[in-house]
GROMACS .gro file of C-alpha atoms in nm:
model
  285
    1MET     CA    1  -0.429  -0.671  -0.845
    2SER     CA    2  -0.273  -0.617  -1.194
    3ARG     CA    3   0.095  -0.541  -1.192
    4ARG     CA    4   0.017  -0.177  -1.301
    5MET     CA    5  -0.205  -0.135  -1.004
    6ARG     CA    6   0.045  -0.310  -0.787
    7THR     CA    7   0.278  -0.011  -0.882
    8TYR     CA    8   0.030   0.234  -0.795
    9PHE     CA    9  -0.033   0.100  -0.448
   10TYR     CA   10   0.314   0.071  -0.362
   11ALA     CA   11   0.352   0.456  -0.459
   12VAL     CA   12   0.046   0.543  -0.253
   13LEU     CA   13   0.134   0.333   0.068
   14GLY     CA   14   0.496   0.475   0.027
   15ALA     CA   15   0.351   0.821   0.013
   16ILE     CA   16   0.127   0.755   0.316
   17GLY     CA   17   0.445   0.646   0.497
   18GLY     CA   18   0.643   0.963   0.402
   19LEU     CA   19   0.342   1.185   0.514
   20ILE     CA   20   0.335   1.007   0.860
   21GLY     CA   21   0.702   1.000   0.885
   22TRP     CA   22   0.702   1.374   0.835
   23GLN     CA   23   0.437   1.417   1.116
   24VAL     CA   24   0.642   1.208   1.354
   25SER     CA   25   0.967   1.390   1.299
   26ASP     CA   26   0.801   1.730   1.306
   27ASN     CA   27   0.629   1.642   1.649
   28LEU     CA   28   0.973   1.539   1.783
   29GLY     CA   29   1.152   1.863   1.638
   30LEU     CA   30   1.448   1.869   1.372
   31SER     CA   31   1.696   1.890   1.641
   32ILE     CA   32   1.643   1.610   1.885
   33VAL     CA   33   2.006   1.644   2.007
   34ALA     CA   34   2.278   1.914   1.983
   35ASN     CA   35   2.500   1.732   1.739
   36LEU     CA   36   2.374   1.762   1.378
   37TYR     CA   37   2.466   1.440   1.241
   38LEU     CA   38   2.331   1.240   1.530
   39SER     CA   39   2.005   1.443   1.505
   40GLU     CA   40   1.998   1.357   1.132
   41VAL     CA   41   2.063   0.974   1.215
   42LEU     CA   42   1.776   0.991   1.455
   43VAL     CA   43   1.527   1.177   1.239
   44GLY     CA   44   1.629   0.979   0.930
   45GLY     CA   45   1.584   0.648   1.119
   46LEU     CA   46   1.235   0.750   1.214
   47ILE     CA   47   1.130   0.858   0.876
   48GLY     CA   48   1.281   0.544   0.730
   49LEU     CA   49   1.115   0.317   0.981
   50VAL     CA   50   0.755   0.459   0.892
   51ILE     CA   51   0.830   0.454   0.513
   52GLY     CA   52   0.972   0.106   0.545
   53LEU     CA   53   0.676  -0.020   0.728
   54PHE     CA   54   0.423   0.096   0.488
   55ILE     CA   55   0.603  -0.028   0.179
   56GLY     CA   56   0.681  -0.370   0.349
   57ILE     CA   57   0.301  -0.424   0.428
   58THR     CA   58   0.189  -0.366   0.071
   59GLU     CA   59   0.235  -0.701  -0.106
   60GLY     CA   60   0.065  -0.869   0.192
   61LEU     CA   61  -0.237  -0.625   0.188
   62LEU     CA   62  -0.283  -0.673  -0.182
   63THR     CA   63  -0.282  -1.049  -0.155
   64GLN     CA   64  -0.480  -1.051   0.166
   65ASN     CA   65  -0.204  -1.231   0.343
   66LEU     CA   66  -0.178  -1.065   0.687
   67VAL     CA   67   0.099  -1.305   0.816
   68GLN     CA   68   0.326  -1.185   0.516
   69ALA     CA   69   0.207  -0.819   0.567
   70SER     CA   70   0.322  -0.842   0.928
   71LYS     CA   71   0.651  -1.011   0.869
   72SER     CA   72   0.752  -0.794   0.564
   73GLY     CA   73   0.633  -0.477   0.743
   74LEU     CA   74   0.828  -0.539   1.049
   75PHE     CA   75   1.141  -0.641   0.859
   76CYS     CA   76   1.104  -0.328   0.612
   77ALA     CA   77   1.066  -0.122   0.906
   78PHE     CA   78   1.383  -0.243   1.073
   79LEU     CA   79   1.592  -0.194   0.756
   80GLY     CA   80   1.430   0.123   0.677
   81ALA     CA   81   1.529   0.268   1.018
   82LEU     CA   82   1.882   0.170   0.920
   83ALA     CA   83   1.863   0.309   0.570
   84GLY     CA   84   1.728   0.635   0.700
   85GLY     CA   85   1.970   0.670   0.964
   86ILE     CA   86   2.243   0.616   0.699
   87GLY     CA   87   2.086   0.810   0.415
   88LEU     CA   88   1.981   1.133   0.573
   89PRO     CA   89   2.321   1.209   0.749
   90LEU     CA   90   2.511   1.103   0.450
   91GLY     CA   91   2.339   1.350   0.239
   92GLU     CA   92   2.397   1.613   0.487
   93PHE     CA   93   2.766   1.536   0.508
   94LEU     CA   94   2.796   1.562   0.123
   95PHE     CA   95   2.585   1.901   0.138
   96GLN     CA   96   2.817   2.026   0.415
   97ALA     CA   97   3.155   1.897   0.297
   98VAL     CA   98   3.150   1.942  -0.070
   99GLY     CA   99   2.855   2.157  -0.138
  100ALA     CA  100   2.699   1.877  -0.330
  101GLY     CA  101   2.337   2.022  -0.276
  102ILE     CA  102   2.058   1.841  -0.431
  103LEU     CA  103   2.292   1.579  -0.575
  104GLY     CA  104   2.426   1.503  -0.231
  105ARG     CA  105   2.076   1.456  -0.093
  106ALA     CA  106   1.989   1.243  -0.389
  107LEU     CA  107   2.289   1.021  -0.323
  108GLY     CA  108   2.201   0.997   0.052
  109TRP     CA  109   1.846   0.889  -0.020
  110SER     CA  110   1.934   0.663  -0.288
  111VAL     CA  111   2.114   0.444  -0.018
  112PHE     CA  112   1.795   0.455   0.179
  113GLY     CA  113   1.603   0.343  -0.135
  114LEU     CA  114   1.856   0.054  -0.207
  115MET     CA  115   1.830  -0.080   0.157
  116LEU     CA  116   1.442  -0.079   0.136
  117GLY     CA  117   1.462  -0.250  -0.191
  118LEU     CA  118   1.670  -0.522  -0.050
  119ALA     CA  119   1.426  -0.557   0.233
  120GLU     CA  120   1.127  -0.583  -0.017
  121GLY     CA  121   1.327  -0.827  -0.231
  122ILE     CA  122   1.402  -1.059   0.067
  123THR     CA  123   1.054  -1.073   0.203
  124GLY     CA  124   0.877  -1.058  -0.126
  125LYS     CA  125   0.866  -1.283  -0.430
  126SER     CA  126   1.128  -1.101  -0.639
  127GLN     CA  127   1.502  -1.138  -0.669
  128ALA     CA  128   1.665  -0.883  -0.430
  129TRP     CA  129   1.886  -0.732  -0.687
  130LYS     CA  130   1.561  -0.604  -0.872
  131GLY     CA  131   1.425  -0.453  -0.551
  132MET     CA  132   1.755  -0.286  -0.478
  133LEU     CA  133   1.780  -0.142  -0.825
  134GLY     CA  134   1.423  -0.014  -0.807
  135GLY     CA  135   1.502   0.141  -0.480
  136LEU     CA  136   1.819   0.302  -0.575
  137ILE     CA  137   1.633   0.473  -0.869
  138GLY     CA  138   1.338   0.559  -0.655
  139GLY     CA  139   1.548   0.710  -0.357
  140ALA     CA  140   1.752   0.915  -0.599
  141LEU     CA  141   1.465   1.065  -0.775
  142GLY     CA  142   1.285   1.095  -0.443
  143GLY     CA  143   1.588   1.282  -0.290
  144VAL     CA  144   1.574   1.522  -0.568
  145LEU     CA  145   1.209   1.577  -0.543
  146LEU     CA  146   1.240   1.620  -0.168
  147GLU     CA  147   1.503   1.874  -0.178
  148SER     CA  148   1.334   2.065  -0.463
  149ALA     CA  149   1.002   2.068  -0.280
  150HIS     CA  150   1.183   2.198   0.035
  151ASN     CA  151   1.345   2.483  -0.179
  152TRP     CA  152   1.058   2.577  -0.391
  153LEU     CA  153   0.774   2.604  -0.124
  154ALA     CA  154   0.782   2.902   0.088
  155ASP     CA  155   0.667   2.725   0.414
  156PRO     CA  156   0.956   2.499   0.511
  157LEU     CA  157   0.733   2.248   0.700
  158THR     CA  158   0.494   2.225   0.384
  159GLY     CA  159   0.806   2.182   0.170
  160LYS     CA  160   0.948   1.892   0.405
  161ALA     CA  161   0.594   1.734   0.406
  162ALA     CA  162   0.557   1.742   0.034
  163GLY     CA  163   0.914   1.628  -0.012
  164LEU     CA  164   0.869   1.316   0.211
  165VAL     CA  165   0.545   1.229   0.034
  166PHE     CA  166   0.737   1.239  -0.299
  167LEU     CA  167   1.024   1.041  -0.134
  168GLY     CA  168   0.800   0.765  -0.011
  169ALA     CA  169   0.594   0.739  -0.335
  170SER     CA  170   0.907   0.736  -0.557
  171VAL     CA  171   1.090   0.463  -0.357
  172GLY     CA  172   0.759   0.258  -0.338
  173ALA     CA  173   0.681   0.291  -0.704
  174PHE     CA  174   1.017   0.217  -0.843
  175ILE     CA  175   1.085  -0.084  -0.617
  176SER     CA  176   0.755  -0.236  -0.773
  177LEU     CA  177   0.789  -0.091  -1.123
  178ILE     CA  178   1.142  -0.248  -1.180
  179VAL     CA  179   1.042  -0.582  -1.042
  180VAL     CA  180   0.735  -0.584  -1.271
  181LEU     CA  181   0.925  -0.474  -1.581
  182LEU     CA  182   1.201  -0.729  -1.535
  183ALA     CA  183   0.959  -1.021  -1.430
  184ARG     CA  184   1.032  -1.351  -1.587
  185ALA     CA  185   0.726  -1.553  -1.465
  186TRP     CA  186   0.425  -1.490  -1.272
  187LEU     CA  187   0.080  -1.631  -1.202
  188GLU     CA  188  -0.229  -1.407  -1.287
  189VAL     CA  189  -0.561  -1.504  -1.079
  190THR     CA  190  -0.836  -1.485  -1.320
  191SER     CA  191  -1.117  -1.599  -1.092
  192GLY     CA  192  -1.176  -1.610  -0.720
  193LYS     CA  193  -1.134  -1.375  -0.428
  194LEU     CA  194  -0.809  -1.244  -0.552
  195LYS     CA  195  -0.911  -1.207  -0.920
  196GLY     CA  196  -0.669  -0.957  -1.098
  197THR     CA  197  -0.388  -1.026  -0.859
  198GLU     CA  198  -0.040  -1.141  -1.002
  199PHE     CA  199   0.209  -1.343  -0.822
  200ILE     CA  200   0.569  -1.271  -0.947
  201LEU     CA  201   0.768  -1.600  -0.917
  202ASP     CA  202   1.120  -1.496  -1.026
  203LYS     CA  203   1.258  -1.557  -0.680
  204PHE     CA  204   1.148  -1.907  -0.698
  205MET     CA  205   1.280  -1.985  -1.031
  206ARG     CA  206   1.644  -2.046  -0.947
  207SER     CA  207   1.755  -2.408  -0.988
  208GLY     CA  208   1.818  -2.575  -0.652
  209HIS     CA  209   1.561  -2.336  -0.480
  210PRO     CA  210   1.348  -2.525  -0.256
  211ALA     CA  211   0.995  -2.600  -0.370
  212VAL     CA  212   0.732  -2.347  -0.312
  213ALA     CA  213   0.386  -2.422  -0.182
  214ILE     CA  214   0.062  -2.291  -0.315
  215GLY     CA  215  -0.224  -2.318  -0.087
  216SER     CA  216  -0.484  -2.162   0.154
  217SER     CA  217  -0.283  -2.142   0.465
  218PRO     CA  218  -0.057  -1.842   0.518
  219LEU     CA  219   0.141  -2.058   0.768
  220LYS     CA  220   0.217  -2.341   0.537
  221SER     CA  221   0.230  -2.182   0.186
  222GLU     CA  222   0.435  -1.906   0.027
  223ILE     CA  223   0.163  -1.841  -0.227
  224VAL     CA  224  -0.167  -1.810  -0.040
  225LEU     CA  225  -0.506  -1.827  -0.216
  226PRO     CA  226  -0.797  -1.765   0.017
  227ASP     CA  227  -1.033  -2.028  -0.107
  228PRO     CA  228  -1.191  -2.287   0.127
  229ASP     CA  229  -1.177  -2.549  -0.154
  230ILE     CA  230  -0.807  -2.524  -0.191
  231ALA     CA  231  -0.592  -2.738   0.062
  232PRO     CA  232  -0.356  -2.551   0.317
  233GLN     CA  233  -0.071  -2.686   0.085
  234HIS     CA  234  -0.240  -2.770  -0.244
  235ALA     CA  235   0.050  -2.788  -0.492
  236MET     CA  236   0.416  -2.740  -0.517
  237LEU     CA  237   0.623  -2.524  -0.762
  238THR     CA  238   0.973  -2.624  -0.835
  239GLY     CA  239   1.199  -2.408  -1.061
  240ASP     CA  240   1.482  -2.520  -1.291
  241GLY     CA  241   1.640  -2.192  -1.371
  242ARG     CA  242   1.414  -2.123  -1.680
  243SER     CA  243   1.065  -2.225  -1.578
  244PHE     CA  244   0.864  -2.433  -1.327
  245THR     CA  245   0.711  -2.776  -1.256
  246LEU     CA  246   0.374  -2.789  -1.091
  247LYS     CA  247   0.301  -3.090  -0.856
  248ASP     CA  248  -0.045  -3.160  -0.710
  249MET     CA  249  -0.047  -3.241  -0.343
  250SER     CA  250  -0.420  -3.227  -0.268
  251LEU     CA  251  -0.721  -3.473  -0.259
  252ALA     CA  252  -0.927  -3.229  -0.460
  253GLY     CA  253  -0.679  -3.212  -0.737
  254THR     CA  254  -0.505  -2.949  -0.947
  255TYR     CA  255  -0.605  -2.897  -1.324
  256ILE     CA  256  -0.403  -2.761  -1.619
  257ASN     CA  257  -0.616  -2.658  -1.900
  258GLY     CA  258  -0.910  -2.866  -1.775
  259LYS     CA  259  -0.705  -3.168  -1.718
  260LYS     CA  260  -0.627  -3.316  -1.383
  261ILE     CA  261  -0.259  -3.348  -1.321
  262GLN     CA  262  -0.008  -3.515  -1.093
  263ALA     CA  263   0.307  -3.319  -1.205
  264THR     CA  264   0.377  -3.133  -1.517
  265HIS     CA  265   0.611  -2.876  -1.656
  266LEU     CA  266   0.434  -2.537  -1.691
  267SER     CA  267   0.434  -2.358  -2.036
  268ASN     CA  268   0.330  -1.996  -2.100
  269GLY     CA  269  -0.039  -1.924  -2.127
  270GLN     CA  270  -0.150  -2.248  -1.944
  271LYS     CA  271  -0.464  -2.219  -1.728
  272ILE     CA  272  -0.443  -2.371  -1.376
  273ARG     CA  273  -0.744  -2.446  -1.170
  274MET     CA  274  -0.737  -2.504  -0.783
  275GLY     CA  275  -1.068  -2.520  -0.591
  276ASN     CA  276  -1.275  -2.236  -0.730
  277THR     CA  277  -0.978  -2.035  -0.810
  278GLU     CA  278  -0.827  -2.013  -1.176
  279MET     CA  279  -0.491  -1.872  -1.267
  280VAL     CA  280  -0.280  -1.824  -1.579
  281TYR     CA  281   0.085  -1.899  -1.584
  282HIS     CA  282   0.289  -1.639  -1.771
  283GLU     CA  283   0.654  -1.674  -1.875
  284LYS     CA  284   0.865  -1.425  -2.045
  285ARG     CA  285   1.221  -1.523  -2.201
   0.00000   0.00000   0.00000
């Protein structure tokens, strides 16, 4: 999946999460308990949990890695629940205390987006601050769209549903978009089952970061390629702060521009072949 389509799917999954979050909160009612702020904590937590779950599973679904989808989904759901439980009452407090209106809601939901971006950064392959920045922007914009839809549409339930769809889509899209725009290194799969998929490598580039495995096993490798001719741990990537060294760990071999290698320093544009899968290494300075 190309980086552009990656952002599209993050937006779609986030929007679905927002829609389901609306349905869950609507079925439970807007006032679960008598205290306004406690009710906002509970409702916000439920909405955040569902949106976080759907944004969290996106990367794993795109790369057909169900183990990653499960782990990321659960972790993002957990942080999403915390984020929603903080963001919604914070926006309500600003609205009630200082009359901040849409800006208050935007600030509250920006906290929500920031925490979801943190979760995605921790569980994904990007640096956490990039996910946080994207989530912050997406949450703020989504908060404005949510409140605007709520105000503009005559039916309050329709307005809330549309607003939460906008919120989920905005947070998901910007988490992905900022990561993509600021990416320094990535692998583009050009043949094989994941043709078109791009693995962003920024998180692994830092000098001193443990080597990262590329292979066919989601239990043994961080970058998983579903190819029966690829070993469970086929090769290792090691970052030096600026680029990567690739080391072959297999019996079948790893090839760079058609030549079998043991270990080599990767350069922008090099073609990598493992089993029946080919990739291109991209590097942006």
